[in-house]
PDB file of C-alpha atoms in Angstrom:
ATOM      1  CA  MET A   1      29.489  16.250 -60.675  1.00  0.00           C
ATOM      2  CA  VAL A   2      26.370  15.970 -58.518  1.00  0.00           C
ATOM      3  CA  LEU A   3      23.878  17.053 -61.159  1.00  0.00           C
ATOM      4  CA  GLY A   4      22.558  14.358 -63.460  1.00  0.00           C
ATOM      5  CA  GLY A   5      20.214  14.492 -66.427  1.00  0.00           C
ATOM      6  CA  ASN A   6      20.792  17.462 -68.718  1.00  0.00           C
ATOM      7  CA  GLY A   7      22.761  19.441 -66.115  1.00  0.00           C
ATOM      8  CA  MET A   8      20.429  22.403 -66.523  1.00  0.00           C
ATOM      9  CA  ILE A   9      20.142  24.910 -63.675  1.00  0.00           C
ATOM     10  CA  THR A  10      17.226  27.312 -63.433  1.00  0.00           C
ATOM     11  CA  VAL A  11      17.524  30.330 -61.134  1.00  0.00           C
ATOM     12  CA  LEU A  12      14.644  32.484 -59.897  1.00  0.00           C
ATOM     13  CA  ALA A  13      16.337  35.845 -59.606  1.00  0.00           C
ATOM     14  CA  GLY A  14      15.875  39.497 -58.736  1.00  0.00           C
ATOM     15  CA  GLY A  15      17.964  42.240 -57.177  1.00  0.00           C
ATOM     16  CA  THR A  16      21.678  42.879 -56.909  1.00  0.00           C
ATOM     17  CA  GLY A  17      22.527  39.702 -54.954  1.00  0.00           C
ATOM     18  CA  SER A  18      21.087  37.447 -57.641  1.00  0.00           C
ATOM     19  CA  VAL A  19      23.327  38.646 -60.455  1.00  0.00           C
ATOM     20  CA  LYS A  20      26.442  37.830 -58.411  1.00  0.00           C
ATOM     21  CA  LEU A  21      25.354  34.223 -57.951  1.00  0.00           C
ATOM     22  CA  VAL A  22      24.308  33.823 -61.586  1.00  0.00           C
ATOM     23  CA  ARG A  23      27.614  35.287 -62.761  1.00  0.00           C
ATOM     24  CA  GLY A  24      29.438  32.611 -60.779  1.00  0.00           C
ATOM     25  CA  LEU A  25      27.180  29.846 -62.091  1.00  0.00           C
ATOM     26  CA  VAL A  26      27.600  30.951 -65.709  1.00  0.00           C
ATOM     27  CA  SER A  27      31.383  30.666 -65.370  1.00  0.00           C
ATOM     28  CA  HIS A  28      30.928  27.013 -64.312  1.00  0.00           C
ATOM     29  CA  GLU A  29      27.949  25.919 -66.366  1.00  0.00           C
ATOM     30  CA  SER A  30      26.655  26.644 -69.875  1.00  0.00           C
ATOM     31  CA  LYS A  31      23.012  25.629 -69.383  1.00  0.00           C
ATOM     32  CA  ILE A  32      21.595  28.389 -67.194  1.00  0.00           C
ATOM     33  CA  ASN A  33      18.036  29.681 -67.247  1.00  0.00           C
ATOM     34  CA  VAL A  34      17.319  32.846 -65.268  1.00  0.00           C
ATOM     35  CA  ILE A  35      13.669  33.533 -64.466  1.00  0.00           C
ATOM     36  CA  SER A  36      13.488  37.232 -63.678  1.00  0.00           C
ATOM     37  CA  ASN A  37      11.230  39.157 -61.349  1.00  0.00           C
ATOM     38  CA  VAL A  38       9.122  41.867 -63.012  1.00  0.00           C
ATOM     39  CA  GLY A  39       7.392  43.218 -59.894  1.00  0.00           C
ATOM     40  CA  ASP A  40       9.643  46.274 -59.649  1.00  0.00           C
ATOM     41  CA  ASN A  41       9.268  47.306 -63.307  1.00  0.00           C
ATOM     42  CA  TYR A  42       8.491  51.010 -63.486  1.00  0.00           C
ATOM     43  CA  TRP A  43       7.224  53.593 -65.984  1.00  0.00           C
ATOM     44  CA  LEU A  44       9.582  56.589 -66.000  1.00  0.00           C
ATOM     45  CA  TYR A  45       9.254  59.568 -68.390  1.00  0.00           C
ATOM     46  CA  GLY A  46       7.135  57.328 -70.632  1.00  0.00           C
ATOM     47  CA  LEU A  47       9.855  54.660 -70.695  1.00  0.00           C
ATOM     48  CA  TYR A  48       9.400  51.103 -69.405  1.00  0.00           C
ATOM     49  CA  VAL A  49      12.218  50.320 -66.975  1.00  0.00           C
ATOM     50  CA  CYS A  50      12.875  46.698 -65.928  1.00  0.00           C
ATOM     51  CA  PRO A  51      15.519  46.949 -63.172  1.00  0.00           C
ATOM     52  CA  ASP A  52      15.936  43.223 -62.400  1.00  0.00           C
ATOM     53  CA  ILE A  53      16.120  42.171 -66.051  1.00  0.00           C
ATOM     54  CA  ASP A  54      18.547  44.969 -66.907  1.00  0.00           C
ATOM     55  CA  THR A  55      20.801  44.353 -63.894  1.00  0.00           C
ATOM     56  CA  MET A  56      21.057  40.692 -64.907  1.00  0.00           C
ATOM     57  CA  VAL A  57      21.748  41.511 -68.574  1.00  0.00           C
ATOM     58  CA  TYR A  58      24.353  44.164 -67.732  1.00  0.00           C
ATOM     59  CA  GLY A  59      25.947  41.937 -65.105  1.00  0.00           C
ATOM     60  CA  LEU A  60      26.373  39.003 -67.474  1.00  0.00           C
ATOM     61  CA  ALA A  61      27.550  41.298 -70.291  1.00  0.00           C
ATOM     62  CA  ASP A  62      30.241  42.793 -68.000  1.00  0.00           C
ATOM     63  CA  LEU A  63      28.603  46.226 -68.305  1.00  0.00           C
ATOM     64  CA  LEU A  64      27.205  46.539 -64.779  1.00  0.00           C
ATOM     65  CA  ASP A  65      28.313  49.375 -62.536  1.00  0.00           C
ATOM     66  CA  GLN A  66      29.766  47.224 -59.753  1.00  0.00           C
ATOM     67  CA  ASP A  67      29.972  50.054 -57.213  1.00  0.00           C
ATOM     68  CA  LYS A  68      26.299  50.944 -57.486  1.00  0.00           C
ATOM     69  CA  GLY A  69      25.074  47.415 -58.224  1.00  0.00           C
ATOM     70  CA  TRP A  70      22.827  48.753 -60.988  1.00  0.00           C
ATOM     71  CA  GLY A  71      23.098  50.706 -64.235  1.00  0.00           C
ATOM     72  CA  VAL A  72      25.875  50.786 -66.821  1.00  0.00           C
ATOM     73  CA  LYS A  73      29.451  51.343 -65.654  1.00  0.00           C
ATOM     74  CA  LYS A  74      30.999  54.710 -66.577  1.00  0.00           C
ATOM     75  CA  ASP A  75      27.598  55.925 -67.780  1.00  0.00           C
ATOM     76  CA  THR A  76      26.922  59.650 -68.148  1.00  0.00           C
ATOM     77  CA  PHE A  77      23.813  61.501 -66.944  1.00  0.00           C
ATOM     78  CA  ASN A  78      23.255  64.325 -69.456  1.00  0.00           C
ATOM     79  CA  PHE A  79      19.695  63.165 -70.210  1.00  0.00           C
ATOM     80  CA  LEU A  80      18.843  63.321 -66.509  1.00  0.00           C
ATOM     81  CA  ARG A  81      20.408  66.777 -66.121  1.00  0.00           C
ATOM     82  CA  GLN A  82      18.242  68.035 -68.977  1.00  0.00           C
ATOM     83  CA  MET A  83      15.128  66.500 -67.388  1.00  0.00           C
ATOM     84  CA  GLU A  84      16.020  68.449 -64.268  1.00  0.00           C
ATOM     85  CA  VAL A  85      16.147  71.666 -66.333  1.00  0.00           C
ATOM     86  CA  PHE A  86      12.612  70.853 -67.507  1.00  0.00           C
ATOM     87  CA  GLY A  87      11.505  70.598 -63.882  1.00  0.00           C
ATOM     88  CA  GLU A  88      11.129  66.804 -63.791  1.00  0.00           C
ATOM     89  CA  GLU A  89      11.934  64.730 -60.708  1.00  0.00           C
ATOM     90  CA  THR A  90      15.273  62.936 -61.063  1.00  0.00           C
ATOM     91  CA  TRP A  91      15.385  60.640 -58.041  1.00  0.00           C
ATOM     92  CA  PHE A  92      15.560  57.578 -60.293  1.00  0.00           C
ATOM     93  CA  ARG A  93      19.140  57.812 -61.582  1.00  0.00           C
ATOM     94  CA  VAL A  94      18.858  56.554 -65.128  1.00  0.00           C
ATOM     95  CA  GLY A  95      22.053  57.014 -67.158  1.00  0.00           C
ATOM     96  CA  ASP A  96      22.318  57.890 -70.849  1.00  0.00           C
ATOM     97  CA  ARG A  97      23.247  54.421 -72.130  1.00  0.00           C
ATOM     98  CA  ASP A  98      20.751  52.850 -69.741  1.00  0.00           C
ATOM     99  CA  ALA A  99      18.028  55.179 -71.090  1.00  0.00           C
ATOM    100  CA  ALA A 100      18.668  53.818 -74.593  1.00  0.00           C
ATOM    101  CA  THR A 101      17.810  50.315 -73.320  1.00  0.00           C
ATOM    102  CA  HIS A 102      14.509  51.556 -71.884  1.00  0.00           C
ATOM    103  CA  LEU A 103      13.673  53.549 -75.023  1.00  0.00           C
ATOM    104  CA  ILE A 104      14.238  50.576 -77.334  1.00  0.00           C
ATOM    105  CA  ARG A 105      12.216  48.312 -75.030  1.00  0.00           C
ATOM    106  CA  THR A 106       9.311  50.781 -74.909  1.00  0.00           C
ATOM    107  CA  ASN A 107       9.255  51.187 -78.694  1.00  0.00           C
ATOM    108  CA  MET A 108       9.280  47.406 -79.176  1.00  0.00           C
ATOM    109  CA  LEU A 109       6.396  47.038 -76.705  1.00  0.00           C
ATOM    110  CA  LYS A 110       4.434  49.689 -78.617  1.00  0.00           C
ATOM    111  CA  ASN A 111       5.131  47.786 -81.830  1.00  0.00           C
ATOM    112  CA  GLY A 112       3.528  44.617 -80.472  1.00  0.00           C
ATOM    113  CA  LYS A 113       6.502  42.681 -79.049  1.00  0.00           C
ATOM    114  CA  ASN A 114       6.101  41.161 -75.586  1.00  0.00           C
ATOM    115  CA  LEU A 115       8.636  41.448 -72.781  1.00  0.00           C
ATOM    116  CA  SER A 116       9.928  37.905 -73.320  1.00  0.00           C
ATOM    117  CA  GLU A 117      10.682  38.530 -77.000  1.00  0.00           C
ATOM    118  CA  ILE A 118      12.351  41.851 -76.201  1.00  0.00           C
ATOM    119  CA  THR A 119      14.484  40.335 -73.423  1.00  0.00           C
ATOM    120  CA  LYS A 120      15.632  37.507 -75.693  1.00  0.00           C
ATOM    121  CA  TRP A 121      16.559  40.066 -78.383  1.00  0.00           C
ATOM    122  CA  MET A 122      18.475  42.156 -75.844  1.00  0.00           C
ATOM    123  CA  CYS A 123      20.408  39.137 -74.609  1.00  0.00           C
ATOM    124  CA  GLU A 124      21.510  38.529 -78.197  1.00  0.00           C
ATOM    125  CA  LYS A 125      22.507  42.180 -78.620  1.00  0.00           C
ATOM    126  CA  PHE A 126      24.539  42.111 -75.399  1.00  0.00           C
ATOM    127  CA  ALA A 127      26.000  38.639 -76.174  1.00  0.00           C
ATOM    128  CA  VAL A 128      24.591  37.115 -72.969  1.00  0.00           C
ATOM    129  CA  SER A 129      24.699  33.321 -73.065  1.00  0.00           C
ATOM    130  CA  ALA A 130      22.276  32.642 -70.186  1.00  0.00           C
ATOM    131  CA  ASN A 131      18.608  32.418 -71.078  1.00  0.00           C
ATOM    132  CA  ILE A 132      16.902  35.306 -69.242  1.00  0.00           C
ATOM    133  CA  ILE A 133      13.138  34.790 -68.999  1.00  0.00           C
ATOM    134  CA  PRO A 134      10.668  37.316 -67.538  1.00  0.00           C
ATOM    135  CA  VAL A 135       8.463  35.351 -65.121  1.00  0.00           C
ATOM    136  CA  THR A 136       5.382  36.730 -66.903  1.00  0.00           C
ATOM    137  CA  ASP A 137       4.567  39.070 -69.775  1.00  0.00           C
ATOM    138  CA  ASN A 138       1.714  40.494 -67.713  1.00  0.00           C
ATOM    139  CA  SER A 139       2.056  43.481 -65.409  1.00  0.00           C
ATOM    140  CA  ILE A 140       2.849  42.890 -61.725  1.00  0.00           C
ATOM    141  CA  GLU A 141       3.490  45.800 -59.400  1.00  0.00           C
ATOM    142  CA  THR A 142       5.031  45.425 -55.964  1.00  0.00           C
ATOM    143  CA  ARG A 143       3.580  48.139 -53.745  1.00  0.00           C
ATOM    144  CA  ILE A 144       4.673  49.045 -50.228  1.00  0.00           C
ATOM    145  CA  THR A 145       2.307  50.435 -47.612  1.00  0.00           C
ATOM    146  CA  THR A 146       3.843  52.841 -45.076  1.00  0.00           C
ATOM    147  CA  ASP A 147       2.459  55.350 -42.598  1.00  0.00           C
ATOM    148  CA  LYS A 148       2.646  57.852 -45.493  1.00  0.00           C
ATOM    149  CA  GLY A 149       0.403  55.702 -47.684  1.00  0.00           C
ATOM    150  CA  GLU A 150       0.859  53.144 -50.451  1.00  0.00           C
ATOM    151  CA  MET A 151       3.554  53.542 -53.092  1.00  0.00           C
ATOM    152  CA  HIS A 152       5.435  51.649 -55.802  1.00  0.00           C
ATOM    153  CA  LEU A 153       8.477  49.733 -54.557  1.00  0.00           C
ATOM    154  CA  GLN A 154      10.810  52.045 -56.529  1.00  0.00           C
ATOM    155  CA  GLU A 155       9.315  55.101 -54.860  1.00  0.00           C
ATOM    156  CA  PHE A 156       9.676  53.533 -51.411  1.00  0.00           C
ATOM    157  CA  TRP A 157      13.222  52.253 -51.839  1.00  0.00           C
ATOM    158  CA  VAL A 158      14.804  54.771 -54.245  1.00  0.00           C
ATOM    159  CA  LYS A 159      12.843  58.022 -53.829  1.00  0.00           C
ATOM    160  CA  HIS A 160      12.267  57.752 -50.075  1.00  0.00           C
ATOM    161  CA  ARG A 161      15.430  55.695 -49.365  1.00  0.00           C
ATOM    162  CA  GLY A 162      13.411  53.020 -47.545  1.00  0.00           C
ATOM    163  CA  ARG A 163      13.244  55.233 -44.466  1.00  0.00           C
ATOM    164  CA  ASP A 164       9.583  54.790 -43.539  1.00  0.00           C
ATOM    165  CA  PRO A 165       8.231  51.880 -41.469  1.00  0.00           C
ATOM    166  CA  VAL A 166       6.734  49.158 -43.680  1.00  0.00           C
ATOM    167  CA  GLU A 167       3.140  48.237 -42.851  1.00  0.00           C
ATOM    168  CA  GLY A 168       2.371  45.916 -45.757  1.00  0.00           C
ATOM    169  CA  ILE A 169       3.420  44.584 -49.169  1.00  0.00           C
ATOM    170  CA  GLN A 170       1.092  43.878 -52.097  1.00  0.00           C
ATOM    171  CA  TYR A 171       1.708  42.256 -55.465  1.00  0.00           C
ATOM    172  CA  ILE A 172      -0.837  43.961 -57.707  1.00  0.00           C
ATOM    173  CA  GLY A 173      -1.768  41.789 -60.683  1.00  0.00           C
ATOM    174  CA  ALA A 174       0.073  38.652 -59.515  1.00  0.00           C
ATOM    175  CA  ASP A 175      -3.146  36.718 -58.869  1.00  0.00           C
ATOM    176  CA  LYS A 176      -4.233  37.191 -62.504  1.00  0.00           C
ATOM    177  CA  ALA A 177      -0.813  37.014 -64.166  1.00  0.00           C
ATOM    178  CA  ARG A 178      -0.244  34.168 -66.603  1.00  0.00           C
ATOM    179  CA  PRO A 179       3.137  32.529 -66.017  1.00  0.00           C
ATOM    180  CA  ASN A 180       5.508  32.670 -68.938  1.00  0.00           C
ATOM    181  CA  PRO A 181       5.302  29.169 -70.505  1.00  0.00           C
ATOM    182  CA  GLU A 182       9.062  29.267 -71.050  1.00  0.00           C
ATOM    183  CA  ALA A 183       9.551  29.932 -67.328  1.00  0.00           C
ATOM    184  CA  VAL A 184       7.328  26.984 -66.396  1.00  0.00           C
ATOM    185  CA  ASN A 185       9.275  24.747 -68.801  1.00  0.00           C
ATOM    186  CA  ALA A 186      12.587  25.994 -67.402  1.00  0.00           C
ATOM    187  CA  ILE A 187      11.474  24.975 -63.904  1.00  0.00           C
ATOM    188  CA  HIS A 188      10.066  21.645 -65.056  1.00  0.00           C
ATOM    189  CA  ASP A 189      13.116  20.654 -67.132  1.00  0.00           C
ATOM    190  CA  ALA A 190      15.813  21.757 -64.673  1.00  0.00           C
ATOM    191  CA  ASP A 191      18.050  19.374 -62.744  1.00  0.00           C
ATOM    192  CA  MET A 192      18.315  22.013 -60.039  1.00  0.00           C
ATOM    193  CA  ILE A 193      16.148  25.053 -59.297  1.00  0.00           C
ATOM    194  CA  ILE A 194      17.760  27.838 -57.268  1.00  0.00           C
ATOM    195  CA  LEU A 195      16.008  30.600 -55.344  1.00  0.00           C
ATOM    196  CA  ALA A 196      18.708  33.253 -55.641  1.00  0.00           C
ATOM    197  CA  PRO A 197      19.783  35.365 -52.644  1.00  0.00           C
ATOM    198  CA  GLY A 198      17.446  38.177 -53.633  1.00  0.00           C
ATOM    199  CA  ASN A 199      15.025  39.912 -51.291  1.00  0.00           C
ATOM    200  CA  PRO A 200      12.542  37.130 -50.433  1.00  0.00           C
ATOM    201  CA  LEU A 201       9.558  39.499 -50.343  1.00  0.00           C
ATOM    202  CA  THR A 202      10.220  41.918 -53.199  1.00  0.00           C
ATOM    203  CA  SER A 203      12.537  40.023 -55.575  1.00  0.00           C
ATOM    204  CA  ILE A 204      11.496  36.366 -55.189  1.00  0.00           C
ATOM    205  CA  GLY A 205       8.077  36.885 -53.556  1.00  0.00           C
ATOM    206  CA  PRO A 206       6.294  38.409 -56.583  1.00  0.00           C
ATOM    207  CA  MET A 207       7.228  35.397 -58.716  1.00  0.00           C
ATOM    208  CA  LEU A 208       6.002  32.892 -56.132  1.00  0.00           C
ATOM    209  CA  GLN A 209       2.680  34.744 -55.998  1.00  0.00           C
ATOM    210  CA  ILE A 210       1.953  33.661 -59.579  1.00  0.00           C
ATOM    211  CA  LYS A 211      -0.150  30.517 -59.183  1.00  0.00           C
ATOM    212  CA  GLY A 212       1.356  28.602 -62.095  1.00  0.00           C
ATOM    213  CA  ILE A 213       4.915  29.239 -60.891  1.00  0.00           C
ATOM    214  CA  ARG A 214       4.194  28.335 -57.270  1.00  0.00           C
ATOM    215  CA  LYS A 215       2.336  25.174 -58.329  1.00  0.00           C
ATOM    216  CA  GLU A 216       5.333  23.982 -60.360  1.00  0.00           C
ATOM    217  CA  MET A 217       7.750  24.812 -57.553  1.00  0.00           C
ATOM    218  CA  ILE A 218       5.690  22.891 -54.977  1.00  0.00           C
ATOM    219  CA  LYS A 219       5.582  19.899 -57.285  1.00  0.00           C
ATOM    220  CA  LEU A 220       9.376  19.938 -57.755  1.00  0.00           C
ATOM    221  CA  LYS A 221      10.430  21.173 -54.304  1.00  0.00           C
ATOM    222  CA  LYS A 222      12.942  18.318 -53.860  1.00  0.00           C
ATOM    223  CA  LYS A 223      15.011  19.957 -56.627  1.00  0.00           C
ATOM    224  CA  VAL A 224      14.746  23.470 -55.180  1.00  0.00           C
ATOM    225  CA  VAL A 225      17.698  25.083 -53.369  1.00  0.00           C
ATOM    226  CA  ALA A 226      17.364  28.468 -51.657  1.00  0.00           C
ATOM    227  CA  VAL A 227      20.458  30.594 -51.105  1.00  0.00           C
ATOM    228  CA  SER A 228      20.026  32.790 -48.044  1.00  0.00           C
ATOM    229  CA  PRO A 229      20.455  36.569 -48.470  1.00  0.00           C
ATOM    230  CA  LEU A 230      20.883  36.880 -44.691  1.00  0.00           C
ATOM    231  CA  ILE A 231      23.793  36.521 -42.313  1.00  0.00           C
ATOM    232  CA  GLY A 232      22.674  36.577 -38.711  1.00  0.00           C
ATOM    233  CA  ASN A 233      19.703  38.941 -38.412  1.00  0.00           C
ATOM    234  CA  ASP A 234      20.822  41.218 -41.244  1.00  0.00           C
ATOM    235  CA  ALA A 235      20.484  41.160 -45.007  1.00  0.00           C
ATOM    236  CA  VAL A 236      23.762  41.042 -46.913  1.00  0.00           C
ATOM    237  CA  THR A 237      22.474  44.037 -48.913  1.00  0.00           C
ATOM    238  CA  GLY A 238      19.192  45.913 -49.139  1.00  0.00           C
ATOM    239  CA  PRO A 239      16.076  45.972 -46.951  1.00  0.00           C
ATOM    240  CA  ALA A 240      15.186  42.252 -46.830  1.00  0.00           C
ATOM    241  CA  ALA A 241      15.219  42.157 -43.017  1.00  0.00           C
ATOM    242  CA  LYS A 242      12.984  45.234 -42.821  1.00  0.00           C
ATOM    243  CA  TYR A 243      10.395  43.672 -45.148  1.00  0.00           C
ATOM    244  CA  MET A 244      10.534  40.311 -43.372  1.00  0.00           C
ATOM    245  CA  GLU A 245      10.010  41.957 -40.001  1.00  0.00           C
ATOM    246  CA  ALA A 246       7.007  43.872 -41.370  1.00  0.00           C
ATOM    247  CA  ALA A 247       5.551  40.598 -42.667  1.00  0.00           C
ATOM    248  CA  GLY A 248       5.995  38.920 -39.271  1.00  0.00           C
ATOM    249  CA  ILE A 249       8.774  36.637 -40.514  1.00  0.00           C
ATOM    250  CA  GLU A 250      11.753  35.888 -38.288  1.00  0.00           C
ATOM    251  CA  THR A 251      14.680  37.855 -39.738  1.00  0.00           C
ATOM    252  CA  ASN A 252      17.243  35.102 -40.080  1.00  0.00           C
ATOM    253  CA  ALA A 253      17.916  32.008 -42.176  1.00  0.00           C
ATOM    254  CA  TYR A 254      15.334  30.016 -40.201  1.00  0.00           C
ATOM    255  CA  GLY A 255      12.620  32.577 -40.963  1.00  0.00           C
ATOM    256  CA  LEU A 256      13.590  32.426 -44.625  1.00  0.00           C
ATOM    257  CA  ALA A 257      13.507  28.619 -44.644  1.00  0.00           C
ATOM    258  CA  LYS A 258      10.085  28.600 -42.998  1.00  0.00           C
ATOM    259  CA  MET A 259       8.791  31.106 -45.558  1.00  0.00           C
ATOM    260  CA  TYR A 260      10.056  28.943 -48.438  1.00  0.00           C
ATOM    261  CA  SER A 261       9.220  25.565 -46.840  1.00  0.00           C
ATOM    262  CA  ASP A 262       6.339  24.696 -49.210  1.00  0.00           C
ATOM    263  CA  VAL A 263       8.456  25.306 -52.355  1.00  0.00           C
ATOM    264  CA  CYS A 264      11.936  24.311 -51.211  1.00  0.00           C
ATOM    265  CA  SER A 265      13.682  21.257 -49.713  1.00  0.00           C
ATOM    266  CA  ASN A 266      17.265  22.569 -49.526  1.00  0.00           C
ATOM    267  CA  ILE A 267      18.880  25.757 -48.258  1.00  0.00           C
ATOM    268  CA  ILE A 268      22.396  27.187 -48.270  1.00  0.00           C
ATOM    269  CA  ILE A 269      23.141  29.369 -45.252  1.00  0.00           C
ATOM    270  CA  ASP A 270      26.254  31.181 -44.108  1.00  0.00           C
ATOM    271  CA  THR A 271      28.688  29.263 -41.909  1.00  0.00           C
ATOM    272  CA  LYS A 272      28.129  31.936 -39.229  1.00  0.00           C
ATOM    273  CA  ASP A 273      24.509  30.710 -38.938  1.00  0.00           C
ATOM    274  CA  LYS A 274      25.368  27.080 -38.138  1.00  0.00           C
ATOM    275  CA  GLN A 275      23.446  27.300 -34.866  1.00  0.00           C
ATOM    276  CA  LEU A 276      20.210  27.383 -36.929  1.00  0.00           C
ATOM    277  CA  VAL A 277      20.877  24.080 -38.743  1.00  0.00           C
ATOM    278  CA  LYS A 278      18.876  21.803 -36.417  1.00  0.00           C
ATOM    279  CA  LYS A 279      15.932  24.212 -36.305  1.00  0.00           C
ATOM    280  CA  ILE A 280      15.828  24.392 -40.118  1.00  0.00           C
ATOM    281  CA  GLN A 281      16.187  20.622 -40.457  1.00  0.00           C
ATOM    282  CA  ASP A 282      13.065  20.271 -38.309  1.00  0.00           C
ATOM    283  CA  LEU A 283      11.194  21.906 -41.212  1.00  0.00           C
ATOM    284  CA  ASP A 284      12.251  18.897 -43.339  1.00  0.00           C
ATOM    285  CA  ILE A 285      14.753  21.061 -45.212  1.00  0.00           C
ATOM    286  CA  LYS A 286      18.298  19.906 -45.921  1.00  0.00           C
ATOM    287  CA  VAL A 287      20.877  22.499 -44.818  1.00  0.00           C
ATOM    288  CA  TYR A 288      24.269  23.301 -46.344  1.00  0.00           C
ATOM    289  CA  ASP A 289      26.586  25.942 -44.931  1.00  0.00           C
ATOM    290  CA  THR A 290      29.371  27.874 -46.601  1.00  0.00           C
ATOM    291  CA  LYS A 291      30.468  31.497 -47.053  1.00  0.00           C
ATOM    292  CA  ILE A 292      27.660  33.318 -48.856  1.00  0.00           C
ATOM    293  CA  LEU A 293      29.039  36.882 -48.866  1.00  0.00           C
ATOM    294  CA  LEU A 294      29.691  37.558 -52.563  1.00  0.00           C
ATOM    295  CA  LYS A 295      32.114  40.461 -52.322  1.00  0.00           C
ATOM    296  CA  ASN A 296      34.216  39.622 -55.398  1.00  0.00           C
ATOM    297  CA  LYS A 297      34.540  37.240 -58.353  1.00  0.00           C
ATOM    298  CA  THR A 298      36.491  34.714 -56.288  1.00  0.00           C
ATOM    299  CA  ALA A 299      33.601  34.479 -53.804  1.00  0.00           C
ATOM    300  CA  GLU A 300      31.051  34.214 -56.641  1.00  0.00           C
ATOM    301  CA  ASP A 301      32.994  31.352 -58.231  1.00  0.00           C
ATOM    302  CA  ALA A 302      33.473  29.626 -54.857  1.00  0.00           C
ATOM    303  CA  LEU A 303      29.738  29.607 -54.104  1.00  0.00           C
ATOM    304  CA  ALA A 304      28.928  28.385 -57.619  1.00  0.00           C
ATOM    305  CA  HIS A 305      31.500  25.611 -57.219  1.00  0.00           C
ATOM    306  CA  PHE A 306      30.035  24.666 -53.830  1.00  0.00           C
ATOM    307  CA  ILE A 307      26.547  24.414 -55.328  1.00  0.00           C
ATOM    308  CA  LYS A 308      27.739  22.304 -58.246  1.00  0.00           C
ATOM    309  CA  LYS A 309      29.866  19.933 -56.153  1.00  0.00           C
ATOM    310  CA  GLN A 310      28.283  19.767 -52.692  1.00  0.00           C
ATOM    311  CA  VAL A 311      24.532  20.262 -53.034  1.00  0.00           C
ATOM    312  CA  ARG A 312      22.636  17.039 -53.788  1.00  0.00           C
ATOM    313  CA  VAL A 313      19.091  17.195 -55.058  1.00  0.00           C
TER     314      VAL A 313
END
């Protein structure tokens, strides 16, 4: 075993790629902290929806709809059909069981609980062993600017299917957000800190915009390992390449490494991107290559095993 100390791994996570990695890690390791993005949280029909937190909880509770990558498997949509009857927009496909999660969360928020307390309670209810920690209890909103104007990330990606050219990305509230003390401690106390293969600009980016989180990551960058969400010039899933291009970042593992270079000293890239190793090493980042396409449980376990046995921090 490469890890020393307490063997604790802390993962900064968001999006559908992150849950696959964490699922593999949990099967190999009991001490897992997951710091979750909150930048794509969204108010819908008066309910507070936390897509990244919920995807992680459902994924680790074996409730996730694997085909969609979000929501509860075999969920029904009667609530949504009724909202349609009432003339409401139904582009955000919230299922009936999923809606119950959002309703309970919203009621608990109204009764004075914070997001961290609610998430901990939900993990207990869903029998999730990993410690899932919202990066902050304050509001952060990732907003995308297109030629049609500025809109919430959910509206851009779900309602408009990510069709429009991206002109800019903002993290509203991130500069004033107080980092969750538990998240800071999870970073500080970890033997290894992993930047999951989530979208670097909309899943990981909002968390790194919080000063207290970024400061801790810079301080401990020797222990930080990024897992690339890119193979070649394309994202494994989602619009990561589109966002990176809009931000003027080279859309490959080198561009990712350069973007993370102040908070990260190690990166795992796909074996197909071996030609980028020397270029990334010139950034003073240690490079590991393996298969990073997480298409099934075997692949998830293989990557987790590789991280535990091969990566040295």
